[in-house]
Amino acid sequence: MELNLAVRVLGDDRIEDEAESEEMRDSAGIPAEARFEAVVVPHLSSAYNLARWLTRSDSDAQDVVQEAVLRAWKFFAGYRGGDARAWLLAIVRNCCATWFARNRIAEASTPFDEEQHAVEEETGSPEALAAIRIDLGRLRTALEELPPRLREVMVLREQEGFSYREIASIVEAPIGTVMSRLARGRSRLLRVLAGEGEGGR
Amino acid sequence: MNGNRAELACVDAARLLALRQDGELDPFESLRVERHLAGCDACRSRARALAALGSALRDASLTFAPPAGFSPRMPRPAESRWRAVLPLAASLVAGSLLTLGALKIRTRGGEESSAARDVLAAQIRASLPGHMTDVVSSDRHTVKPWFSGKLDYSPPVVDLADAGFPLEGGRLDYAGGRTVSALVYRRRRHAINVFVWPAEGRSGEAFSSESGFHVLHWTRGGMTFWAVSDVDPAELRQFTRLLRERLAAAPSGAE
């Protein structure tokens, strides 16, 4: 079934679609706008959390989530059921990438040589690990200072609980890369908490 | 060949600890890792550190909730479909406000205000497609007995179809810290949910409104009633008056 969706943002800030009214209802007669809200609204908190960690700004996170909602509506025809949260967060993450590009964040635009950096990371000596005291304030700073590609997989894995496969789909990278980034992210965070290498280089 | 080729060396186990933490090990790998951990202090220490890091990352102080009042604009249908979707969209928008923690119900007393929040949240959940009724019937003789065996009380069910408030059915829901009955009436395109459960309280009616929903609450005959709907307040009051009249005439509703 073809859904010719043309989304335009009107001058008075409403969003409307120009789809054929018949096709916008599913068999139960529920309009797409209502289905869309039911799909998206439960995951707005997760969307905001991810956007906030990536942009590191309340106002930018709100803007990104709004953009993500617009984009999700535009692509709603392509949502075929399945994990709505993963679907929405992939769009949020995409909007963050756009935000990064627009804001010319150098760290995000630097090509990240996965091979080269793989060697450096270790989980740390057992003695150091035993000495770890989880200082939430330091952890928060350390997570904020992780490179975005490491930060996003940490948030998606530890806070959102996605599987490796789901994370790979959301960040559009192979599973092996996801595992590698998680290992590096964890290693850096643990090193900061153990007092080694302030700033987690 | 090493007779213990199933044994993991630390360097391999350390790599697998992250997968263990993330629930990504297959059963065979999992057994090998657990066996290694049983005999390796260093790896147990690493595993504990990973677990502690994970818990800490999930701490409330490290997760961001949207600021109060944050409400992204949602698509609205063209005018011709507005009437059809308004009740549902309104309830979903209200649901989004609930999700974002912006909802405040003003009623008397702490327990009451918590019950008020519960019934409003329940109403909004019920507004999602497929969630409104567990038993679908306009016959009170079908709806009332449906609850027996599911609840330790029998809610009074009356029919108000002749007054334009037909019964649509009922369901179990959760409010006031317990499983409760919800009776579903309809007024044109609006649902009126009547939550009933045994409790003591004031017989006088308390009225409140939030996010386009109106709530009427009273207690009588050992049961507490919460009528919740997005019909306009006048109709909700009319519904409640009729309901109370019919209940007074036949307190248990149907047989």
Short mmCIF file of C-alpha atoms in Angstrom, two decimals:
data_model
loop_
_atom_site.label_atom_id
_atom_site.label_comp_id
_atom_site.label_asym_id
_atom_site.label_seq_id
_atom_site.Cartn_x
_atom_site.Cartn_y
_atom_site.Cartn_z
CA MET A 1 0.00 0.00 0.00
CA GLU A 2 1.47 3.30 -1.04
CA LEU A 3 1.20 6.09 1.45
CA ASN A 4 2.06 9.34 -0.19
CA LEU A 5 3.03 11.33 2.80
CA ALA A 6 4.00 14.91 2.30
CA VAL A 7 4.74 16.49 5.61
CA ARG A 8 5.02 20.20 5.81
CA VAL A 9 5.40 22.40 8.80
CA LEU A 10 2.87 25.19 8.54
CA GLY A 11 3.57 28.79 9.31
CA ASP A 12 1.65 28.54 12.55
CA ASP A 13 3.80 25.62 13.67
CA ARG A 14 1.28 22.88 13.16
CA ILE A 15 2.26 19.70 11.45
CA GLU A 16 -0.13 18.35 8.86
CA ASP A 17 0.01 15.64 6.34
CA GLU A 18 -1.46 15.48 2.91
CA ALA A 19 -2.01 11.75 2.76
CA GLU A 20 -5.11 10.20 1.33
CA SER A 21 -7.56 10.04 4.23
CA GLU A 22 -8.72 6.50 3.51
CA GLU A 23 -5.27 5.01 3.54
CA MET A 24 -4.33 6.71 6.77
CA ARG A 25 -6.64 4.52 8.79
CA ASP A 26 -5.78 0.99 9.68
CA SER A 27 -8.43 -1.72 9.62
CA ALA A 28 -9.71 -0.70 13.05
CA GLY A 29 -10.38 2.77 11.73
CA ILE A 30 -7.71 4.40 13.85
CA PRO A 31 -6.09 7.38 12.17
CA ALA A 32 -2.35 7.32 11.64
CA GLU A 33 -1.84 10.37 13.84
CA ALA A 34 -3.29 8.52 16.82
CA ARG A 35 -1.29 5.39 16.09
CA PHE A 36 1.83 7.49 15.73
CA GLU A 37 1.33 9.09 19.13
CA ALA A 38 0.72 5.72 20.73
CA VAL A 39 3.96 4.47 19.19
CA VAL A 40 6.12 7.47 19.97
CA VAL A 41 4.90 9.07 23.21
CA PRO A 42 5.88 6.22 25.55
CA HIS A 43 9.49 6.56 24.41
CA LEU A 44 9.95 10.30 24.59
CA SER A 45 11.80 10.01 27.90
CA SER A 46 14.32 7.61 26.41
CA ALA A 47 14.59 9.85 23.37
CA TYR A 48 15.30 12.86 25.53
CA ASN A 49 17.88 11.01 27.63
CA LEU A 50 19.85 9.93 24.58
CA ALA A 51 19.63 13.36 22.97
CA ARG A 52 20.69 15.02 26.21
CA TRP A 53 23.73 12.81 26.60
CA LEU A 54 24.77 13.38 23.00
CA THR A 55 24.18 17.13 22.78
CA ARG A 56 25.00 17.84 26.43
CA SER A 57 22.44 20.61 26.51
CA ASP A 58 18.82 20.67 27.70
CA SER A 59 17.64 23.07 25.01
CA ASP A 60 19.48 21.30 22.20
CA ALA A 61 18.15 17.96 23.40
CA GLN A 62 14.59 19.30 23.26
CA ASP A 63 15.18 20.65 19.76
CA VAL A 64 16.64 17.34 18.63
CA VAL A 65 13.73 15.35 20.03
CA GLN A 66 11.27 17.67 18.29
CA GLU A 67 13.14 17.18 15.01
CA ALA A 68 13.19 13.46 15.59
CA VAL A 69 9.41 13.43 16.10
CA LEU A 70 8.97 15.31 12.83
CA ARG A 71 11.24 12.92 11.02
CA ALA A 72 9.62 9.89 12.61
CA TRP A 73 6.21 11.07 11.41
CA LYS A 74 7.60 11.57 7.95
CA PHE A 75 8.85 8.00 7.93
CA PHE A 76 5.97 6.49 9.86
CA ALA A 77 4.82 4.52 6.81
CA GLY A 78 8.11 2.66 7.05
CA TYR A 79 7.52 1.60 10.62
CA ARG A 80 6.24 -1.94 10.43
CA GLY A 81 5.72 -2.66 14.09
CA GLY A 82 8.63 -4.05 16.06
CA ASP A 83 10.55 -2.26 18.75
CA ALA A 84 9.20 1.27 18.71
CA ARG A 85 11.84 2.53 21.12
CA ALA A 86 14.70 1.26 18.96
CA TRP A 87 13.05 2.76 15.89
CA LEU A 88 12.61 6.15 17.52
CA LEU A 89 16.05 6.24 19.11
CA ALA A 90 17.71 5.44 15.79
CA ILE A 91 16.00 8.54 14.42
CA VAL A 92 17.03 10.58 17.46
CA ARG A 93 20.61 9.45 17.05
CA ASN A 94 20.48 10.41 13.39
CA CYS A 95 19.20 13.85 14.29
CA CYS A 96 22.05 14.18 16.77
CA ALA A 97 24.49 13.38 13.97
CA THR A 98 22.93 16.19 11.97
CA TRP A 99 23.16 18.43 15.01
CA PHE A 100 26.84 17.58 15.39
CA ALA A 101 27.51 18.41 11.76
CA ARG A 102 25.56 21.64 12.00
CA ASN A 103 27.41 22.65 15.14
CA ARG A 104 30.74 21.66 13.73
CA ILE A 105 31.73 19.51 16.67
CA ALA A 106 35.27 18.49 15.81
CA GLU A 107 35.35 15.30 17.84
CA ALA A 108 32.41 13.82 15.98
CA SER A 109 33.75 14.62 12.56
CA THR A 110 37.18 13.11 13.19
CA PRO A 111 37.34 9.70 11.58
CA PHE A 112 37.61 7.23 14.34
CA ASP A 113 40.19 4.65 13.48
CA GLU A 114 38.77 1.58 15.14
CA GLU A 115 41.82 -0.59 14.51
CA GLN A 116 44.35 1.87 15.78
CA HIS A 117 42.63 2.57 19.05
CA ALA A 118 41.73 -1.01 19.80
CA VAL A 119 45.18 -1.82 21.13
CA GLU A 120 45.29 0.82 23.87
CA GLU A 121 42.33 -0.34 25.85
CA GLU A 122 42.55 -2.71 28.75
CA THR A 123 40.18 -3.29 31.58
CA GLY A 124 42.84 -2.29 34.08
CA SER A 125 44.74 -4.19 36.72
CA PRO A 126 42.78 -6.11 39.31
CA GLU A 127 44.32 -4.00 42.07
CA ALA A 128 43.10 -0.82 40.43
CA LEU A 129 39.69 -2.29 39.82
CA ALA A 130 39.40 -3.37 43.43
CA ALA A 131 40.21 0.17 44.47
CA ILE A 132 37.38 1.63 42.45
CA ARG A 133 34.97 3.74 44.34
CA ILE A 134 32.00 4.66 42.22
CA ASP A 135 31.79 8.41 42.47
CA LEU A 136 28.66 9.33 40.57
CA GLY A 137 29.74 12.91 39.99
CA ARG A 138 33.03 11.83 38.48
CA LEU A 139 31.29 9.15 36.46
CA ARG A 140 28.86 11.67 35.03
CA THR A 141 31.72 13.93 33.97
CA ALA A 142 33.66 11.01 32.58
CA LEU A 143 30.69 9.87 30.50
CA GLU A 144 30.14 13.40 29.23
CA GLU A 145 33.74 13.55 28.14
CA LEU A 146 33.78 10.28 26.27
CA PRO A 147 33.93 10.66 22.51
CA PRO A 148 30.35 10.60 21.19
CA ARG A 149 30.67 7.22 19.50
CA LEU A 150 31.68 5.63 22.78
CA ARG A 151 29.20 7.67 24.79
CA GLU A 152 26.22 6.66 22.67
CA VAL A 153 26.88 2.91 22.95
CA MET A 154 27.33 3.23 26.71
CA VAL A 155 23.97 4.97 27.02
CA LEU A 156 22.22 2.54 24.70
CA ARG A 157 23.63 -0.52 26.44
CA GLU A 158 23.71 0.42 30.11
CA GLN A 159 20.83 2.86 30.37
CA GLU A 160 18.48 1.73 27.62
CA GLY A 161 19.33 -1.96 27.87
CA PHE A 162 19.50 -2.66 24.15
CA SER A 163 21.20 -5.80 22.87
CA TYR A 164 24.36 -5.63 20.79
CA ARG A 165 22.32 -6.34 17.68
CA GLU A 166 19.88 -3.55 18.47
CA ILE A 167 22.67 -1.09 19.22
CA ALA A 168 24.39 -2.04 15.97
CA SER A 169 21.19 -1.25 14.13
CA ILE A 170 20.67 2.06 15.92
CA VAL A 171 24.22 3.35 15.42
CA GLU A 172 24.55 1.73 11.98
CA ALA A 173 27.77 -0.14 12.70
CA PRO A 174 28.73 -3.81 12.76
CA ILE A 175 28.21 -5.73 16.00
CA GLY A 176 31.95 -6.20 16.40
CA THR A 177 32.42 -2.44 16.31
CA VAL A 178 29.73 -2.01 18.94
CA MET A 179 31.48 -4.51 21.20
CA SER A 180 34.78 -2.81 20.65
CA ARG A 181 33.36 0.61 21.48
CA LEU A 182 31.69 -0.73 24.61
CA ALA A 183 34.97 -2.23 25.73
CA ARG A 184 36.77 1.05 25.17
CA GLY A 185 34.05 3.09 26.80
CA ARG A 186 34.01 0.88 29.85
CA SER A 187 37.75 0.82 30.06
CA ARG A 188 38.00 4.59 30.00
CA LEU A 189 35.27 5.06 32.56
CA LEU A 190 36.81 2.49 34.88
CA ARG A 191 40.21 4.09 34.54
CA VAL A 192 38.80 7.49 35.46
CA LEU A 193 37.03 6.03 38.47
CA ALA A 194 40.19 4.25 39.53
CA GLY A 195 41.99 7.55 39.45
CA GLU A 196 44.18 6.72 36.51
CA GLY A 197 44.46 9.10 33.58
CA GLU A 198 42.18 11.99 34.54
CA GLY A 199 39.92 12.93 31.68
CA GLY A 200 40.05 9.42 30.24
CA ARG A 201 42.24 9.83 27.21
CA MET B 1 46.83 -31.08 22.82
CA ASN B 2 46.21 -29.64 26.25
CA GLY B 3 43.86 -31.92 28.16
CA ASN B 4 42.10 -28.85 29.52
CA ARG B 5 41.38 -27.16 26.27
CA ALA B 6 37.93 -26.19 27.58
CA GLU B 7 39.57 -24.02 30.23
CA LEU B 8 39.65 -20.31 29.61
CA ALA B 9 42.76 -18.27 30.05
CA CYS B 10 42.32 -14.96 31.84
CA VAL B 11 42.93 -12.90 28.76
CA ASP B 12 40.06 -14.64 27.01
CA ALA B 13 37.78 -14.62 30.04
CA ALA B 14 38.35 -10.91 30.52
CA ARG B 15 37.12 -10.29 27.01
CA LEU B 16 34.04 -12.40 27.63
CA LEU B 17 33.17 -10.69 30.91
CA ALA B 18 31.57 -7.80 29.07
CA LEU B 19 29.37 -10.20 27.13
CA ARG B 20 28.51 -11.90 30.38
CA GLN B 21 27.55 -8.53 31.88
CA ASP B 22 25.44 -7.80 28.82
CA GLY B 23 23.73 -11.17 28.68
CA GLU B 24 25.25 -11.94 25.28
CA LEU B 25 27.02 -15.22 26.04
CA ASP B 26 25.73 -18.44 24.57
CA PRO B 27 25.22 -21.27 27.06
CA PHE B 28 28.51 -22.96 26.22
CA GLU B 29 30.59 -19.80 26.64
CA SER B 30 28.63 -18.98 29.75
CA LEU B 31 29.56 -22.25 31.43
CA ARG B 32 33.22 -21.77 30.58
CA VAL B 33 33.26 -18.24 31.93
CA GLU B 34 31.50 -19.13 35.16
CA ARG B 35 33.91 -22.00 35.65
CA HIS B 36 36.86 -19.69 35.14
CA LEU B 37 35.42 -17.10 37.51
CA ALA B 38 34.98 -19.70 40.22
CA GLY B 39 38.74 -20.10 40.32
CA CYS B 40 40.04 -16.64 39.43
CA ASP B 41 40.07 -13.72 41.84
CA ALA B 42 41.35 -11.27 39.27
CA CYS B 43 38.51 -11.94 36.84
CA ARG B 44 35.94 -11.88 39.63
CA SER B 45 37.27 -8.49 40.53
CA ARG B 46 36.92 -7.35 36.93
CA ALA B 47 33.38 -8.74 36.75
CA ARG B 48 32.41 -6.88 39.92
CA ALA B 49 33.83 -3.67 38.55
CA LEU B 50 31.84 -4.05 35.35
CA ALA B 51 28.65 -4.71 37.29
CA ALA B 52 29.26 -1.76 39.60
CA LEU B 53 29.91 0.49 36.62
CA GLY B 54 26.66 -0.67 34.99
CA SER B 55 24.61 -0.03 38.11
CA ALA B 56 26.16 3.36 38.58
CA LEU B 57 25.42 4.35 34.99
CA ARG B 58 21.77 3.54 35.62
CA ASP B 59 21.60 5.73 38.70
CA ALA B 60 18.90 8.36 38.58
CA SER B 61 21.46 11.11 38.78
CA LEU B 62 22.92 9.96 35.47
CA THR B 63 19.72 9.67 33.50
CA PHE B 64 17.97 12.74 32.19
CA ALA B 65 14.25 13.19 32.36
CA PRO B 66 12.70 15.78 30.07
CA PRO B 67 12.11 19.12 31.77
CA ALA B 68 8.59 19.84 32.98
CA GLY B 69 6.51 21.28 30.20
CA PHE B 70 8.49 19.60 27.45
CA SER B 71 5.94 18.45 24.92
CA PRO B 72 6.98 17.96 21.32
CA ARG B 73 4.36 18.90 18.74
CA MET B 74 2.60 15.88 17.35
CA PRO B 75 0.95 15.63 13.96
CA ARG B 76 -2.71 16.59 13.88
CA PRO B 77 -5.07 15.17 11.30
CA ALA B 78 -6.87 17.20 8.70
CA GLU B 79 -10.05 18.91 9.91
CA SER B 80 -12.36 16.25 8.48
CA ARG B 81 -10.90 13.61 10.76
CA TRP B 82 -10.56 15.86 13.76
CA ARG B 83 -13.78 14.79 15.47
CA ALA B 84 -12.92 11.13 15.13
CA VAL B 85 -9.46 11.35 16.53
CA LEU B 86 -9.88 14.09 19.11
CA PRO B 87 -10.80 11.91 22.09
CA LEU B 88 -7.98 9.50 21.39
CA ALA B 89 -5.43 12.17 20.56
CA ALA B 90 -6.42 14.19 23.60
CA SER B 91 -6.02 11.17 25.82
CA LEU B 92 -2.67 10.38 24.26
CA VAL B 93 -1.46 13.94 24.65
CA ALA B 94 -2.55 13.76 28.25
CA GLY B 95 -0.68 10.48 28.41
CA SER B 96 2.41 12.20 27.13
CA LEU B 97 2.09 14.77 29.88
CA LEU B 98 1.81 11.96 32.39
CA THR B 99 4.86 10.32 30.92
CA LEU B 100 6.78 13.54 31.31
CA GLY B 101 5.70 14.00 34.89
CA ALA B 102 3.86 17.24 34.33
CA LEU B 103 0.50 16.09 35.66
CA LYS B 104 -0.85 17.33 38.95
CA ILE B 105 -4.21 16.38 40.33
CA ARG B 106 -5.65 18.63 42.98
CA THR B 107 -7.99 16.79 45.30
CA ARG B 108 -8.40 16.52 49.02
CA GLY B 109 -6.00 14.36 50.93
CA GLY B 110 -2.88 12.53 49.91
CA GLU B 111 -4.45 9.12 49.44
CA GLU B 112 -7.24 10.57 47.40
CA SER B 113 -4.90 12.51 45.19
CA SER B 114 -2.88 9.39 44.59
CA ALA B 115 -6.04 7.47 43.69
CA ALA B 116 -7.01 10.35 41.43
CA ARG B 117 -3.70 10.08 39.62
CA ASP B 118 -4.15 6.34 39.34
CA VAL B 119 -7.60 6.50 37.77
CA LEU B 120 -6.56 9.20 35.34
CA ALA B 121 -3.50 7.22 34.31
CA ALA B 122 -5.66 4.11 33.99
CA GLN B 123 -8.16 5.99 31.83
CA ILE B 124 -5.41 7.17 29.54
CA ARG B 125 -3.87 3.73 29.24
CA ALA B 126 -7.29 2.37 28.48
CA SER B 127 -7.65 4.88 25.67
CA LEU B 128 -4.97 3.14 23.65
CA PRO B 129 -6.48 0.85 21.06
CA GLY B 130 -7.55 -2.52 22.39
CA HIS B 131 -7.14 -1.67 26.05
CA MET B 132 -10.54 -0.39 27.03
CA THR B 133 -12.56 -3.50 27.77
CA ASP B 134 -11.85 -7.05 28.83
CA VAL B 135 -15.51 -8.00 28.85
CA VAL B 136 -17.47 -6.45 26.03
CA SER B 137 -21.18 -6.37 26.67
CA SER B 138 -23.96 -3.86 27.04
CA ASP B 139 -25.78 -6.28 29.32
CA ARG B 140 -25.18 -5.64 32.98
CA HIS B 141 -26.15 -9.24 33.68
CA THR B 142 -23.06 -10.27 31.75
CA VAL B 143 -20.67 -7.60 32.97
CA LYS B 144 -21.31 -7.83 36.70
CA PRO B 145 -20.75 -11.58 37.10
CA TRP B 146 -17.64 -11.38 34.91
CA PHE B 147 -15.84 -9.81 37.85
CA SER B 148 -16.60 -12.65 40.27
CA GLY B 149 -13.54 -14.81 40.76
CA LYS B 150 -11.38 -11.91 39.64
CA LEU B 151 -12.16 -9.48 42.44
CA ASP B 152 -13.00 -10.01 46.07
CA TYR B 153 -16.02 -7.74 45.69
CA SER B 154 -18.82 -7.34 43.21
CA PRO B 155 -19.10 -3.90 41.62
CA PRO B 156 -22.58 -2.47 41.14
CA VAL B 157 -23.39 -2.28 37.46
CA VAL B 158 -26.34 -0.28 36.16
CA ASP B 159 -27.55 0.34 32.66
CA LEU B 160 -28.02 3.88 31.46
CA ALA B 161 -28.55 3.23 27.76
CA ASP B 162 -32.02 4.83 27.83
CA ALA B 163 -30.40 8.06 28.96
CA GLY B 164 -27.77 8.01 26.23
CA PHE B 165 -24.97 6.47 28.26
CA PRO B 166 -24.82 2.86 27.06
CA LEU B 167 -22.70 0.34 28.91
CA GLU B 168 -19.88 -0.98 26.76
CA GLY B 169 -18.26 -3.42 29.09
CA GLY B 170 -15.71 -3.61 31.83
CA ARG B 171 -12.17 -4.51 32.67
CA LEU B 172 -9.81 -5.01 35.51
CA ASP B 173 -7.51 -2.14 36.25
CA TYR B 174 -5.20 -0.96 38.97
CA ALA B 175 -5.78 2.04 41.18
CA GLY B 176 -5.53 3.03 44.82
CA GLY B 177 -2.93 0.35 45.35
CA ARG B 178 -5.15 -2.53 44.35
CA THR B 179 -6.85 -4.30 41.48
CA VAL B 180 -10.18 -2.65 40.81
CA SER B 181 -13.13 -2.84 38.48
CA ALA B 182 -13.55 -0.34 35.69
CA LEU B 183 -16.92 -0.03 34.01
CA VAL B 184 -16.98 1.52 30.59
CA TYR B 185 -19.87 3.66 29.45
CA ARG B 186 -20.02 5.62 26.26
CA ARG B 187 -21.37 9.04 25.44
CA ARG B 188 -21.18 9.55 21.68
CA ARG B 189 -17.46 9.20 20.96
CA HIS B 190 -16.33 9.64 24.54
CA ALA B 191 -15.67 6.89 27.03
CA ILE B 192 -16.71 7.32 30.62
CA ASN B 193 -14.83 5.02 32.94
CA VAL B 194 -16.28 4.34 36.34
CA PHE B 195 -13.73 2.88 38.72
CA VAL B 196 -15.29 1.22 41.74
CA TRP B 197 -13.72 -0.40 44.72
CA PRO B 198 -14.52 -0.91 48.37
CA ALA B 199 -13.44 1.97 50.55
CA GLU B 200 -14.73 4.43 53.08
CA GLY B 201 -14.88 8.11 52.37
CA ARG B 202 -16.98 11.22 51.97
CA SER B 203 -20.30 10.92 50.23
CA GLY B 204 -20.04 14.43 48.87
CA GLU B 205 -18.81 14.69 45.32
CA ALA B 206 -15.33 15.96 44.53
CA PHE B 207 -14.78 17.32 41.06
CA SER B 208 -11.46 17.96 39.37
CA SER B 209 -10.14 18.52 35.88
CA GLU B 210 -6.80 17.93 34.33
CA SER B 211 -5.54 17.89 30.78
CA GLY B 212 -9.00 17.79 29.28
CA PHE B 213 -10.22 15.00 31.56
CA HIS B 214 -12.81 15.50 34.27
CA VAL B 215 -13.08 13.43 37.39
CA LEU B 216 -16.04 13.03 39.74
CA HIS B 217 -15.48 11.15 42.94
CA TRP B 218 -17.72 10.03 45.77
CA THR B 219 -18.18 7.25 48.27
CA ARG B 220 -21.39 5.51 49.20
CA GLY B 221 -22.43 2.18 50.66
CA GLY B 222 -18.88 1.08 51.33
CA MET B 223 -17.78 1.65 47.73
CA THR B 224 -15.74 4.48 46.34
CA PHE B 225 -16.51 5.68 42.82
CA TRP B 226 -14.37 7.57 40.34
CA ALA B 227 -16.04 8.65 37.11
CA VAL B 228 -13.47 9.80 34.58
CA SER B 229 -14.07 11.13 31.11
CA ASP B 230 -13.26 13.79 28.58
CA VAL B 231 -16.92 14.53 27.96
CA ASP B 232 -17.76 18.02 29.06
CA PRO B 233 -18.29 18.47 32.80
CA ALA B 234 -22.03 19.06 32.47
CA GLU B 235 -22.53 15.69 30.84
CA LEU B 236 -20.29 13.98 33.34
CA ARG B 237 -22.35 15.50 36.15
CA GLN B 238 -25.54 14.37 34.43
CA PHE B 239 -24.14 10.86 34.05
CA THR B 240 -23.08 10.76 37.68
CA ARG B 241 -26.46 12.00 38.90
CA LEU B 242 -28.25 9.30 36.91
CA LEU B 243 -25.81 6.64 38.03
CA ARG B 244 -26.25 7.54 41.68
CA GLU B 245 -30.03 7.64 41.35
CA ARG B 246 -30.15 4.17 39.77
CA LEU B 247 -27.69 2.79 42.30
CA ALA B 248 -29.75 4.18 45.15
CA ALA B 249 -32.79 2.41 43.72
CA ALA B 250 -30.97 -0.90 43.26
CA PRO B 251 -27.73 -0.75 45.23
CA SER B 252 -26.20 -3.89 43.85
CA GLY B 253 -27.12 -3.09 40.29
CA ALA B 254 -27.83 -6.30 38.46
CA GLU B 255 -28.38 -9.62 40.19
#
